[in-house]
């Protein structure tokens, strides 16, 4: 839980600071509002594949539920490499059940890659 909170604070606080700086330089308006979600959107897009989400889920920051999605992603990344959620169909070949008694019933990622959304073009 501490890792999750650290990820949330590490993304939300710089976002708020950036918004205040943009607002001080350019005044209130859409530029300041968009700057508030720029850092969280980038962090969500970067971490999403590690948590069985798609990079495009970062766009949810523009319509509202982005903080919820990022919280779920942060929670899942904090639990990595052992996962208590079932993998997406394209992730299944790289996953196996953990045989470790301490982590029984979880999935273990065999080959970590950051770009899980693309398949080979062979």
PDB file of C-alpha atoms in Angstrom, residues 3 16 19 28 34 36 41 56-57 60 70-71 91 93 97 102 122:
ATOM      1  CA  UNK A   3       4.199   1.887  -2.831  1.00  0.00           C
ATOM      2  CA  UNK A  16      -0.515  20.326  -9.193  1.00  0.00           C
ATOM      3  CA  UNK A  19      -0.619  23.641 -12.981  1.00  0.00           C
ATOM      4  CA  UNK A  28      -6.390  30.748 -15.743  1.00  0.00           C
ATOM      5  CA  UNK A  34      -4.589  20.640 -19.488  1.00  0.00           C
ATOM      6  CA  UNK A  36      -2.795  19.575 -14.618  1.00  0.00           C
ATOM      7  CA  UNK A  41      -1.540  11.075 -18.402  1.00  0.00           C
ATOM      8  CA  UNK A  56      -4.907   4.710 -24.460  1.00  0.00           C
ATOM      9  CA  UNK A  57      -6.547   4.395 -21.040  1.00  0.00           C
ATOM     10  CA  UNK A  60      -9.532   8.912 -19.315  1.00  0.00           C
ATOM     11  CA  UNK A  70      -4.307   5.415 -12.237  1.00  0.00           C
ATOM     12  CA  UNK A  71      -4.975   4.241  -8.671  1.00  0.00           C
ATOM     13  CA  UNK A  91      -0.376 -11.514 -22.148  1.00  0.00           C
ATOM     14  CA  UNK A  93       1.729 -16.704 -23.279  1.00  0.00           C
ATOM     15  CA  UNK A  97       0.925 -19.655 -12.217  1.00  0.00           C
ATOM     16  CA  UNK A 102       3.811 -17.562  -0.333  1.00  0.00           C
ATOM     17  CA  UNK A 122       5.859 -12.024 -38.909  1.00  0.00           C
TER      18      UNK A 122
END
